[in-house]
Coordinates of C-alpha atoms and ligand atoms in Angstrom, one line a residue:
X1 CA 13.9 -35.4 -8.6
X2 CA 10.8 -37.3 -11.0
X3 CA 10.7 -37.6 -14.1
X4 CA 7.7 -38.5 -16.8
X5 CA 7.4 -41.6 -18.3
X6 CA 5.0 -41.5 -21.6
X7 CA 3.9 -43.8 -23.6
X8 CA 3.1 -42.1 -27.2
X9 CA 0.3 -42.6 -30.1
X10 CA -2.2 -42.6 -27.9
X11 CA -5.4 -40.0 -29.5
X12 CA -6.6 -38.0 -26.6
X13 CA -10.1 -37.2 -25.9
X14 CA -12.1 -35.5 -23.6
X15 CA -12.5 -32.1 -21.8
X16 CA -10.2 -30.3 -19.7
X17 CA -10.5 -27.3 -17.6
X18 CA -7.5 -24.6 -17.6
X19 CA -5.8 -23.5 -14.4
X20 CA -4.9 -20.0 -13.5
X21 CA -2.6 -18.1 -15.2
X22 CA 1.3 -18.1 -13.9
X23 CA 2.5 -15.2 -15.5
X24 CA -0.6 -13.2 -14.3
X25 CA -0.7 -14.7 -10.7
X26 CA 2.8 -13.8 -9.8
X27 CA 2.3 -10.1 -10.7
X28 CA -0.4 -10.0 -8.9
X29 CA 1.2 -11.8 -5.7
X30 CA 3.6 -9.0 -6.0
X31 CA 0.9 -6.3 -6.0
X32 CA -0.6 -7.9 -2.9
X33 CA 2.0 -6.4 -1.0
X34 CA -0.3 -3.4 -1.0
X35 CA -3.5 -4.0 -0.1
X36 CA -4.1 -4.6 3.5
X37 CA -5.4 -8.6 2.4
X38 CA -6.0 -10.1 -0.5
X39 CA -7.8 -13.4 -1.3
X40 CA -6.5 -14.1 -4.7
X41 CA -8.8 -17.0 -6.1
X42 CA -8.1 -19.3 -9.1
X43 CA -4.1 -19.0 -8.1
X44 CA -2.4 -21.5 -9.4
X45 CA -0.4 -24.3 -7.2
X46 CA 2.9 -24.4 -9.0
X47 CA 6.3 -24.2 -7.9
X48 CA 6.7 -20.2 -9.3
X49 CA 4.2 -19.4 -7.0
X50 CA 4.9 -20.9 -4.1
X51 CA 8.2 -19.0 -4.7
X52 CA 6.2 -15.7 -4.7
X53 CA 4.6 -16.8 -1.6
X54 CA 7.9 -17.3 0.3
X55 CA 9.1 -13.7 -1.1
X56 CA 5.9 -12.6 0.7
X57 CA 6.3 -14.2 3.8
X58 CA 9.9 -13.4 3.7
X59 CA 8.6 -9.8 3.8
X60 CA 6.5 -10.3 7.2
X61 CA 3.4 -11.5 5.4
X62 CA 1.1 -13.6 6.2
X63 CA 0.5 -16.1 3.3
X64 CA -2.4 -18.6 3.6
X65 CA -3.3 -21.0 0.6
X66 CA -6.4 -22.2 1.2
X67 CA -9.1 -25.1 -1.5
X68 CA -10.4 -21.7 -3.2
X69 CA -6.8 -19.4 -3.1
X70 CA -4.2 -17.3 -1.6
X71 CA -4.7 -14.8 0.9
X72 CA -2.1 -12.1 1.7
X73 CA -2.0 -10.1 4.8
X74 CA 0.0 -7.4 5.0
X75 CA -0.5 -6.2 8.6
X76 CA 2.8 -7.3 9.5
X77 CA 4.8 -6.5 6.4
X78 CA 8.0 -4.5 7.5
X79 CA 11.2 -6.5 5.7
X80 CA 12.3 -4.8 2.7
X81 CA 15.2 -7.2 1.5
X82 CA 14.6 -10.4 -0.9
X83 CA 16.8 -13.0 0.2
X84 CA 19.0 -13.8 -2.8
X85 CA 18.0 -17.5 -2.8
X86 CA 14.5 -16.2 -3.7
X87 CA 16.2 -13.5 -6.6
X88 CA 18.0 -17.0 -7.8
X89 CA 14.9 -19.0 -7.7
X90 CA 12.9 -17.1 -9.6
X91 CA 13.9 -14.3 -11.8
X92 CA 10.9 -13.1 -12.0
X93 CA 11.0 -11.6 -8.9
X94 CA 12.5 -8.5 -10.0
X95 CA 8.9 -7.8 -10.1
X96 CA 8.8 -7.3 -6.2
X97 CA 10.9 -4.3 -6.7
X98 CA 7.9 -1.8 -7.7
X99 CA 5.3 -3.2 -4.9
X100 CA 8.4 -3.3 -1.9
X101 CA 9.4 0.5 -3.1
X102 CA 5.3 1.5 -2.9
X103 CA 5.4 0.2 0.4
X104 CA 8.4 1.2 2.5
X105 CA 10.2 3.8 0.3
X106 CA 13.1 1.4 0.3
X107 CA 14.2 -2.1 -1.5
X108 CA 17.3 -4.3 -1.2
X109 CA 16.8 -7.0 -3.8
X110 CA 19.8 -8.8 -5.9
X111 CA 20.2 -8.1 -9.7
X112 CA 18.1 -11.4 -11.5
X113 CA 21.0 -11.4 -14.3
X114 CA 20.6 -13.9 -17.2
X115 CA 18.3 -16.8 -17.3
X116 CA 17.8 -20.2 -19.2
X117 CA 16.5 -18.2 -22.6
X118 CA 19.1 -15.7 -22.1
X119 CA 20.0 -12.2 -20.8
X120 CA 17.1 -10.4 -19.6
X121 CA 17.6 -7.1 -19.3
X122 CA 15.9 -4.8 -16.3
X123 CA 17.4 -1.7 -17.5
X124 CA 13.9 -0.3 -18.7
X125 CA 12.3 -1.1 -14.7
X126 CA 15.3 0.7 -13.1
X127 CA 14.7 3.7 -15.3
X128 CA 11.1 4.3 -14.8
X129 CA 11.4 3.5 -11.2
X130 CA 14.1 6.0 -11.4
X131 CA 12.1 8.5 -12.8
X132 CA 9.2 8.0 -9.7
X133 CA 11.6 9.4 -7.3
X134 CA 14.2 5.8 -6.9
X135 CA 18.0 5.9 -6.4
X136 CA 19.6 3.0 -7.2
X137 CA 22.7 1.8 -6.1
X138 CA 24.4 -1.7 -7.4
X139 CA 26.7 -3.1 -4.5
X140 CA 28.1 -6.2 -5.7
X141 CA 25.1 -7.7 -7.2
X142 CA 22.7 -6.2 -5.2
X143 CA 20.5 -3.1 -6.3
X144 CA 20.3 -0.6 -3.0
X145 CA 17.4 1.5 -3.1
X146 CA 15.8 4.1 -1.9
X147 CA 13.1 6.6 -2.1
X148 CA 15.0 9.7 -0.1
X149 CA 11.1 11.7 -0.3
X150 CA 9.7 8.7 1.4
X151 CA 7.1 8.4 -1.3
X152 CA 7.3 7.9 -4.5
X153 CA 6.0 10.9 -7.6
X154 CA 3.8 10.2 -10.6
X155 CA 6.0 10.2 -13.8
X156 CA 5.9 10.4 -17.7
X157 CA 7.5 7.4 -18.4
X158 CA 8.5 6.2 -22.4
X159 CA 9.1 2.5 -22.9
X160 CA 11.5 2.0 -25.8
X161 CA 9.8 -1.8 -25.7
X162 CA 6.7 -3.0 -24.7
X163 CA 8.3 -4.8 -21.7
X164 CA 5.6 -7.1 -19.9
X165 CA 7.5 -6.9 -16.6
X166 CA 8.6 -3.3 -16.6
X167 CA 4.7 -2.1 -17.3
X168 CA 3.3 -4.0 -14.4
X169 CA 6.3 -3.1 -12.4
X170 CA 5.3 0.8 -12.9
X171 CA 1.6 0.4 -12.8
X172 CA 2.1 -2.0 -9.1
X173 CA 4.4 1.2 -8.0
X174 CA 2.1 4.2 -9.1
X175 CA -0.6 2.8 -7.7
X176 CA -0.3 4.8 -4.5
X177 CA 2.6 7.4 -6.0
X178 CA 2.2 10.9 -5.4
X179 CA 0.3 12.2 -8.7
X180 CA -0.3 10.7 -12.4
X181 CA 1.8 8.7 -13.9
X182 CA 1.6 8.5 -17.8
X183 CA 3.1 5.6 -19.3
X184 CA 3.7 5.1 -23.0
X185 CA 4.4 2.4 -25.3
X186 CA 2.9 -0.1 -21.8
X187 CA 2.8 -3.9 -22.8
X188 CA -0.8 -4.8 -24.1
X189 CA -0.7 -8.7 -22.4
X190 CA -3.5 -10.1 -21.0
X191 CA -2.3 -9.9 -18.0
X192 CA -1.3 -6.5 -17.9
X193 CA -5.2 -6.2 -17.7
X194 CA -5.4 -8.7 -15.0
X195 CA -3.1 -6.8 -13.1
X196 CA -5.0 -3.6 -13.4
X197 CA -8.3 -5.6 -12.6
X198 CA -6.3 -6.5 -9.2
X199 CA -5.3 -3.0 -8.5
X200 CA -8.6 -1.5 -9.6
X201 CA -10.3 -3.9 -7.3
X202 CA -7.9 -2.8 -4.4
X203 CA -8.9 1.3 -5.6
X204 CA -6.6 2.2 -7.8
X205 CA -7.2 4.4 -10.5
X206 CA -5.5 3.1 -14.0
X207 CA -6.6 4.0 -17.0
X208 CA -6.2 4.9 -20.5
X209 CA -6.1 7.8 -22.4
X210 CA -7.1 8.9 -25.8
X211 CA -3.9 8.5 -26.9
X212 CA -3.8 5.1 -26.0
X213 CA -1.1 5.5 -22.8
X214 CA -2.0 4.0 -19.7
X215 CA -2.8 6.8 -16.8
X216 CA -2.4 6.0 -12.7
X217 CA -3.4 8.6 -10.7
X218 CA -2.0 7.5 -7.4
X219 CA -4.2 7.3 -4.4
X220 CA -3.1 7.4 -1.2
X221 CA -4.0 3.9 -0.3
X222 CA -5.4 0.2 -1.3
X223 CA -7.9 -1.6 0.0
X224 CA -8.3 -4.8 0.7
X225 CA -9.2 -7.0 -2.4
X226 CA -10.8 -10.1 -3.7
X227 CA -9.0 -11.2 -7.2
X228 CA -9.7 -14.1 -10.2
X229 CA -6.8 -15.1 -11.7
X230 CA -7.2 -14.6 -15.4
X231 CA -6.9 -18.8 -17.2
X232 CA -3.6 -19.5 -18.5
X233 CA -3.5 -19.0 -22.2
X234 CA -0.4 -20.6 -22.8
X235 CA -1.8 -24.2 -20.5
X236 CA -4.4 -23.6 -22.8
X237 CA -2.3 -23.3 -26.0
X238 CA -0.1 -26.6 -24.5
X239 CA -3.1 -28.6 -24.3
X240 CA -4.3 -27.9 -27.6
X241 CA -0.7 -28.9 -29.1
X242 CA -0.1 -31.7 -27.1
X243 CA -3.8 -33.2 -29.1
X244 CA -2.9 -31.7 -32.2
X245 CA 0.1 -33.9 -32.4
X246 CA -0.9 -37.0 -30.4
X247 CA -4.2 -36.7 -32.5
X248 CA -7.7 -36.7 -31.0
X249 CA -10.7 -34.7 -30.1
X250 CA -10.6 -32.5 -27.2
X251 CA -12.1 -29.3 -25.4
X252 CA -10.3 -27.0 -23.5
X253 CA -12.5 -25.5 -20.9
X254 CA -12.4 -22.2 -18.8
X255 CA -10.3 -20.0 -21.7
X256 CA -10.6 -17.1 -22.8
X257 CA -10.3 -18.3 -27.0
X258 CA -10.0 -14.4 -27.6
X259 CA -6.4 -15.0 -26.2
X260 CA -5.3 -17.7 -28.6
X261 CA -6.0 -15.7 -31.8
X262 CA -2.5 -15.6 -32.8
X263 CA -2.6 -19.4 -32.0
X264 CA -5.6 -20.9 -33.6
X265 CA -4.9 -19.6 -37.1
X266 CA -1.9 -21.8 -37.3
X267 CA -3.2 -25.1 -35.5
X268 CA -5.7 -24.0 -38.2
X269 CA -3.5 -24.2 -41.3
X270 CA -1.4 -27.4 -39.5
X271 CA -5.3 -28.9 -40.8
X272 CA -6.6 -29.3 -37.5
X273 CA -10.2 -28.3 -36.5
X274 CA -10.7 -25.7 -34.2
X275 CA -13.9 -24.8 -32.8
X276 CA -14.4 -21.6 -30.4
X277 CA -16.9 -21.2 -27.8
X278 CA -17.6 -18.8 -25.7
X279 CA -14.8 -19.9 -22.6
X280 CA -14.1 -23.2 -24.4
X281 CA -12.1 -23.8 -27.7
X282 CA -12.6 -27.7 -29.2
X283 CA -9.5 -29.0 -31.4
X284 CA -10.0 -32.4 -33.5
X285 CA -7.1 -33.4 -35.0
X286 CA -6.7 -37.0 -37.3
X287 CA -2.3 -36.4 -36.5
X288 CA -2.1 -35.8 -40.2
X289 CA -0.6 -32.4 -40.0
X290 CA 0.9 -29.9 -42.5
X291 CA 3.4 -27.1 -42.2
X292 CA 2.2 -23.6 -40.7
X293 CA 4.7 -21.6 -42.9
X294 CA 6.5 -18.9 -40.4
X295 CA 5.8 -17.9 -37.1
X296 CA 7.2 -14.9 -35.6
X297 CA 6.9 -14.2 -31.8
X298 CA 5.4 -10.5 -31.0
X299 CA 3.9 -9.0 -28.4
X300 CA 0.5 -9.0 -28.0
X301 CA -1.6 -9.6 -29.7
X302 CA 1.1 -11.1 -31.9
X303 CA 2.0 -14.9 -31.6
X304 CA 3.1 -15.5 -28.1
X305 CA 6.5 -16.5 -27.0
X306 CA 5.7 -19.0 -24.9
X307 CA 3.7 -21.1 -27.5
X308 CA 7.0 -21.0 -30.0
X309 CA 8.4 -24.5 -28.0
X310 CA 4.7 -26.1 -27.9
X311 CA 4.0 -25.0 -31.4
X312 CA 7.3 -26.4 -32.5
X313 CA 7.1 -29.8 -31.4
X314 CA 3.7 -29.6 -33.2
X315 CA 5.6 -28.3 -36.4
X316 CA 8.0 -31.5 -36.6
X317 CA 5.3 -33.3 -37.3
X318 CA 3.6 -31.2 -39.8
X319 CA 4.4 -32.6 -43.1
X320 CA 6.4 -29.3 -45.2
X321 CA 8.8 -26.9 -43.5
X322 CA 7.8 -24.9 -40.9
X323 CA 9.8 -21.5 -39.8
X324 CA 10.1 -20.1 -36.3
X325 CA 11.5 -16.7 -35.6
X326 CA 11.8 -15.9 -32.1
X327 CA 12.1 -11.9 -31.6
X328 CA 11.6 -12.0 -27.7
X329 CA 14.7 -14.0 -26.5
X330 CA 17.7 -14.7 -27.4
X331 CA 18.5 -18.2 -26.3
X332 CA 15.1 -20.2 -26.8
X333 CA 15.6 -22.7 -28.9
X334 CA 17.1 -25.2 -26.4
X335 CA 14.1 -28.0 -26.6
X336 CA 15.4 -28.0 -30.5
X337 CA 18.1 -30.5 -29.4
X338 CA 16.7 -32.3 -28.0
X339 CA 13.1 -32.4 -30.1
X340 CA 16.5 -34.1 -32.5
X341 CA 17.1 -37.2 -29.9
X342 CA 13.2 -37.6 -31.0
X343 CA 14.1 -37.9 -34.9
X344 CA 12.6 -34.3 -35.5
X345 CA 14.4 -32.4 -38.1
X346 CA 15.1 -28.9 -36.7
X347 CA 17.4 -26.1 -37.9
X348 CA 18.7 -23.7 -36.0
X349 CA 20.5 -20.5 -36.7
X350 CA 20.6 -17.6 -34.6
X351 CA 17.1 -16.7 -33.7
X352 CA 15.7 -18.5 -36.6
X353 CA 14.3 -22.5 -36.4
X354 CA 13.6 -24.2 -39.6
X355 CA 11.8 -27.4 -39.2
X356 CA 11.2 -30.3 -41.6
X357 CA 7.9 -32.3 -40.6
X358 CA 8.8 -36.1 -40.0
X359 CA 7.1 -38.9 -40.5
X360 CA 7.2 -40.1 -37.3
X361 CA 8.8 -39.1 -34.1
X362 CA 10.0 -42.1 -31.8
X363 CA 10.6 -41.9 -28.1
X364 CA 13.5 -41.7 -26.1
X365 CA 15.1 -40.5 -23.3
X366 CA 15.3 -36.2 -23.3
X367 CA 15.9 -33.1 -20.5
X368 CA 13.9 -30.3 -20.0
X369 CA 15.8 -27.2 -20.5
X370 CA 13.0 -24.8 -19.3
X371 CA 9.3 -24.6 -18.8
X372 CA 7.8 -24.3 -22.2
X373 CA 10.6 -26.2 -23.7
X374 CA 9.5 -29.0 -21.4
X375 CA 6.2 -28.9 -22.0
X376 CA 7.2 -29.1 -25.9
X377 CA 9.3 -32.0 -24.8
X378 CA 5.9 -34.1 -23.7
X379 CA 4.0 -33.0 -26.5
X380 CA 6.3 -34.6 -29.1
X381 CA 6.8 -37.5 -26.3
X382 CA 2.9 -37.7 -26.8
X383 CA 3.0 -38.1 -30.4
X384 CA 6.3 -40.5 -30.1
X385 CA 5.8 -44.1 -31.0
X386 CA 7.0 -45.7 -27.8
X387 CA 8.1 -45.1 -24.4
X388 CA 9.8 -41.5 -23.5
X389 CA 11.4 -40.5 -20.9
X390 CA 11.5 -36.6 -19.7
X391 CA 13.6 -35.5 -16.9
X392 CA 14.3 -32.2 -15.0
X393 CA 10.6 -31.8 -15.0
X394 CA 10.7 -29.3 -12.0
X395 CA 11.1 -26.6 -14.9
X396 CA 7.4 -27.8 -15.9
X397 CA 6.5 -27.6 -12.5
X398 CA 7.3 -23.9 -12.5
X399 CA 4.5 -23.4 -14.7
X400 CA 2.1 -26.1 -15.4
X401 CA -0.6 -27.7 -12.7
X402 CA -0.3 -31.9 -12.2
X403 CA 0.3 -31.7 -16.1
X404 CA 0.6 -35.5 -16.2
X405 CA -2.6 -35.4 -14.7
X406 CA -4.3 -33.1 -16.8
X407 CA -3.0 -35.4 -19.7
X408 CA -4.5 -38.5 -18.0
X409 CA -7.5 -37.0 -18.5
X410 CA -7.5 -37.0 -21.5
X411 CA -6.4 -40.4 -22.1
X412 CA -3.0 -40.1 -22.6
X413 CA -0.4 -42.5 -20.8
X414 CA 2.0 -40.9 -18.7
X415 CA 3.2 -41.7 -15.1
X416 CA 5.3 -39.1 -12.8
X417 CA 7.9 -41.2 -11.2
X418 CA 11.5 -40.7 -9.7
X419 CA 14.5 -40.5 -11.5
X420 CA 16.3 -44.0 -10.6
X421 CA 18.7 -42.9 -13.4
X422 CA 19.9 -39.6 -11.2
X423 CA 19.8 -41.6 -8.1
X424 CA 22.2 -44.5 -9.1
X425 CA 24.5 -41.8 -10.0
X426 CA 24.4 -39.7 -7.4
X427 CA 25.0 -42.7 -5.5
X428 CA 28.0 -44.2 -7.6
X429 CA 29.3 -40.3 -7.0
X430 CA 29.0 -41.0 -3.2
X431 CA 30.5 -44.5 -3.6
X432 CA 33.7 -43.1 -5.4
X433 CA 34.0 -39.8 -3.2
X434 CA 33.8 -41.4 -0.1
X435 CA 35.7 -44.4 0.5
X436 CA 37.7 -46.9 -1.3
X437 CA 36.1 -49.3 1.2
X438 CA 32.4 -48.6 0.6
X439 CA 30.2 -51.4 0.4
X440 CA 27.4 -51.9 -2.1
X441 CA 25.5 -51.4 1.2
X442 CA 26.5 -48.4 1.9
X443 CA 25.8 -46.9 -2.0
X444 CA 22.2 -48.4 -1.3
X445 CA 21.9 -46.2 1.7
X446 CA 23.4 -43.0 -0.3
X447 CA 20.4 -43.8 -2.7
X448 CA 17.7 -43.8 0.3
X449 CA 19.3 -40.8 1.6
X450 CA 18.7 -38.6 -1.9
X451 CA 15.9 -37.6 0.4
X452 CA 12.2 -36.8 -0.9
X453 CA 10.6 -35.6 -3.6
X454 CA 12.2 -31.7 -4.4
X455 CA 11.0 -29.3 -2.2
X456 CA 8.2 -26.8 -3.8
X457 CA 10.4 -23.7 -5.0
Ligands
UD1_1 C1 8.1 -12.1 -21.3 C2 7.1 -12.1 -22.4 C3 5.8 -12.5 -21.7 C4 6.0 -13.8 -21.1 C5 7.1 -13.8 -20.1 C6 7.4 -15.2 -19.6 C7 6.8 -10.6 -24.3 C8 6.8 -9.2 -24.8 N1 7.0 -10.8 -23.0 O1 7.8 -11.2 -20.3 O2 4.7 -12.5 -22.7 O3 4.8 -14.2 -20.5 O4 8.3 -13.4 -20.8 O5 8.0 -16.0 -20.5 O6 6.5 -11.5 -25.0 N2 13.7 -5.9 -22.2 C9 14.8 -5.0 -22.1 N3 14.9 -4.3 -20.9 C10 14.1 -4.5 -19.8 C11 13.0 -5.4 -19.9 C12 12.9 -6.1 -21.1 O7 15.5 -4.8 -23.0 O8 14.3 -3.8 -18.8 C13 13.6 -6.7 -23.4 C14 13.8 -8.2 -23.2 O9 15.1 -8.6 -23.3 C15 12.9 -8.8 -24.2 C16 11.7 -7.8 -24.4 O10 12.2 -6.6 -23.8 O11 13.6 -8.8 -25.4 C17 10.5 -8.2 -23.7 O12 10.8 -8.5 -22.3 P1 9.7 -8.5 -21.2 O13 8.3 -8.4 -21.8 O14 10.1 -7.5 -20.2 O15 9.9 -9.9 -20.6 P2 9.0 -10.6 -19.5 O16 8.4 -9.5 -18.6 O17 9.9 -11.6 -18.9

């Protein structure tokens, strides 16, 4: 396990160029199940997808990363069973379920169930895949199913919400359905078009109608399909936060700023200066910052819930009260305690976050709860006066390319190193376990033998 060590109220400068984007990579991974190959550049090396790889591989694929990307080959694809330790890993993967069902009319995968931000429902993938022609069968955690025409049909299909997962689950699985799927009230992410850049690539034909609903007409195969990974808005949004509190002058590079327009209007009225190229977007900040008033997470193109932790650390600084309302999750305020153990002044209630700027953050020692609470967890630790330390950082890992050396980039002082702290206890755990008769010795040893660095997910 490694933690960050950073050493705060140090202005960053500089330019910095944005990685792929997770959340539309791993959809696309899933897709790749279809094509014959795919050489998915700009993929991001993070632990979420190397996760996605495995669940490819796992599936008799042949999985390559190479300098430029990913390649998928699918010749030998024939497994249609997720191991659970994959479903656990990352729950995400109930994205597979669509792209395995396309491909062998049949799907064993187990049921995600709740997550670190709360419940997260799949009842809106299961119906619409239900609708295509799927019977589902739950057997002790597991959802069974099949296909029993082999192939799956084109359906009109009504999202009650605009669910980012279900819409790229249906538009992966009518890809190559028999006839036209209509699907309304689809998720308008970003990466919803990425997605459909992937398939179109690969020949399939997704569209939209007058009415605004997205069309498939299947076909009755991919081809095989060279991909760009959309950049990561939200490493883009994180970047700009972590210098609008640490103060500074810095230019994020290789964006889209189109995708930050929820974003920038309130780093705006926090009384930084934003400037927006076209595939760049400059932030200059003096870390004098006043309150954004209330942020509500939406779907696109509404403020995205993945910026609400980054944002937030932001807001404890931002003299006034700030309000957050998170509509998307339930449970995602978790980085709020311990943005606290940082002398921010946040209250919670329900899905609402009221925060009161401080003076002054000062550092100490906090615990990543999840990804974007992590990251939210470094930005304040940027801004901190003295030395932070932030542990658990696999959850940033999940999401977010050598962030610490992104940030030295920049300027900013932050090392990656292990977590002595976990290791002396996992040793004194050993010591007391074991034997009343271990040795000091033999409590060094259990240290050593904490092994390397954690294995990529
Ligand atoms: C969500 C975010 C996405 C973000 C991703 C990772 C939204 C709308 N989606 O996508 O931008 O990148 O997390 O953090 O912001 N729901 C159901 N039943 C379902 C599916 C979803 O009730 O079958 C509900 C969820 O509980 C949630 C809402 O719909 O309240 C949106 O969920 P969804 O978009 O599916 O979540 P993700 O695909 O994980």
């Amino acid at each position: 396990m490694s933690v960050y060590i950073i050493e705060g109220g140090v202005p960053l400068q500089g330019e910095i160029a944005v990685h792929g984007a997770k959340n539309a990579a791993l959809p696309v991974l899933a897709a790749a199940l279809l094509p014959p190959e795919s050489h998915i550049l700009a993929c991001p090396s993070l632990t979420d997808t190397a996760a996605a790889m495995d669940i490819l591989r796992a599936l008799g694929c042949r999985v390559t990363r190479e300098q430029e990307g990913v390649t998928v080959d699918t010749s030998s694809a024939q497994q249609w069973e997720v191991p659970e330790r994959f479903m656990r890993e990352m729950r995400s993967s109930i994205i597979f379920l669509g792209a395995i069902l396309a491909r062998f009319g049949r799907a064993r995968v187990s049921f995600p169930g709740g997550c670190e931000l709360g419940p997260r429902p799949i009842d809106l993938h299961l119906a619409a895949l239900e609708k295509m022609g799927t019977v589902i069968q739950e057997d002790h955690g597991c959802l069974d199913c099949t296909v029993p025409q082999g192939r799956l049909h084109g359906a009109e299909i009504f999202l009650a919400l605009p669910s980012v997962g279900a819409t790229q689950n249906v538009m992966i699985a009518a890809s190559t359905a028999l006839g036209r799927t209509i699907l309304h009230g689809a998720a308008k992410e970003p990466e919803i078009d990425d997605l459909a850049a992937f398939l179109r690539g690969a020949g399939a034909r997704i569209y939209t109608n007058s009415a605004g609903s997205m069309v498939i007409d299947g076909v009755e195969q991919l081809h095989s399909v060279t991909h760009r990974v959309m950049p990561d808005r939200i490493a883009a949004a994180t970047y700009l936060c972590c210098a609008a509190a640490a103060g500074g002058n810095i230019v994020v590079r290789d964006c889209v700023p189109g995708h930050l327009q929820a974003v920038l209007p309130c780093l705006e009225q926090a009384g930084c200066r934003i400037q927006r190229y076209g595939d760049a977007v400059g932030l200059r900040s003096q870390g004098q910052l006043h309150s954004f008033g209330w942020v509500r997470t939406m779907p696109y193109p509404g403020f995205p819930t993945d910026v609400q932790a980054p944002l937030m650390a932001v807001a404890t600084l931002a003299k006034g009260t700030t309000v957050f309302t998170e509509t998307i999750f339930e449970n995602r305020f978790r980085h709020a305690d311990e943005l606290r153990r940082m002398g921010a002044n946040i209250r919670t209630e329900g899905r609402v976050a009221i925060i009161t700027g401080a003076e002054q953050l000062h550092s100490a020692s906090v615990v990543c709860t999840d990804l974007r609470g992590g990251a939210a967890l470094c930005i304040a630790a940027l801004a901190a006066q003295g030395q932070s330390r932030v542990a658990e950082i696999r959850h940033i890992e999940r999401g977010y390319e050598h962030l610490d050396q992104s940030l030295r980039s920049l300027g900013a002082n932050i090392t990656r190193s292990r977590d002595e702290k976990e290791e002396e206890t996992h040793a004194e755990q050993n010591y007391i376990q074991d034997s009343p008769a271990q040795t000091d010795q033999a409590a060094a040893d259990a240290a050593q033998k904490t092994g390397p660095e954690e294995a990529p997910a």
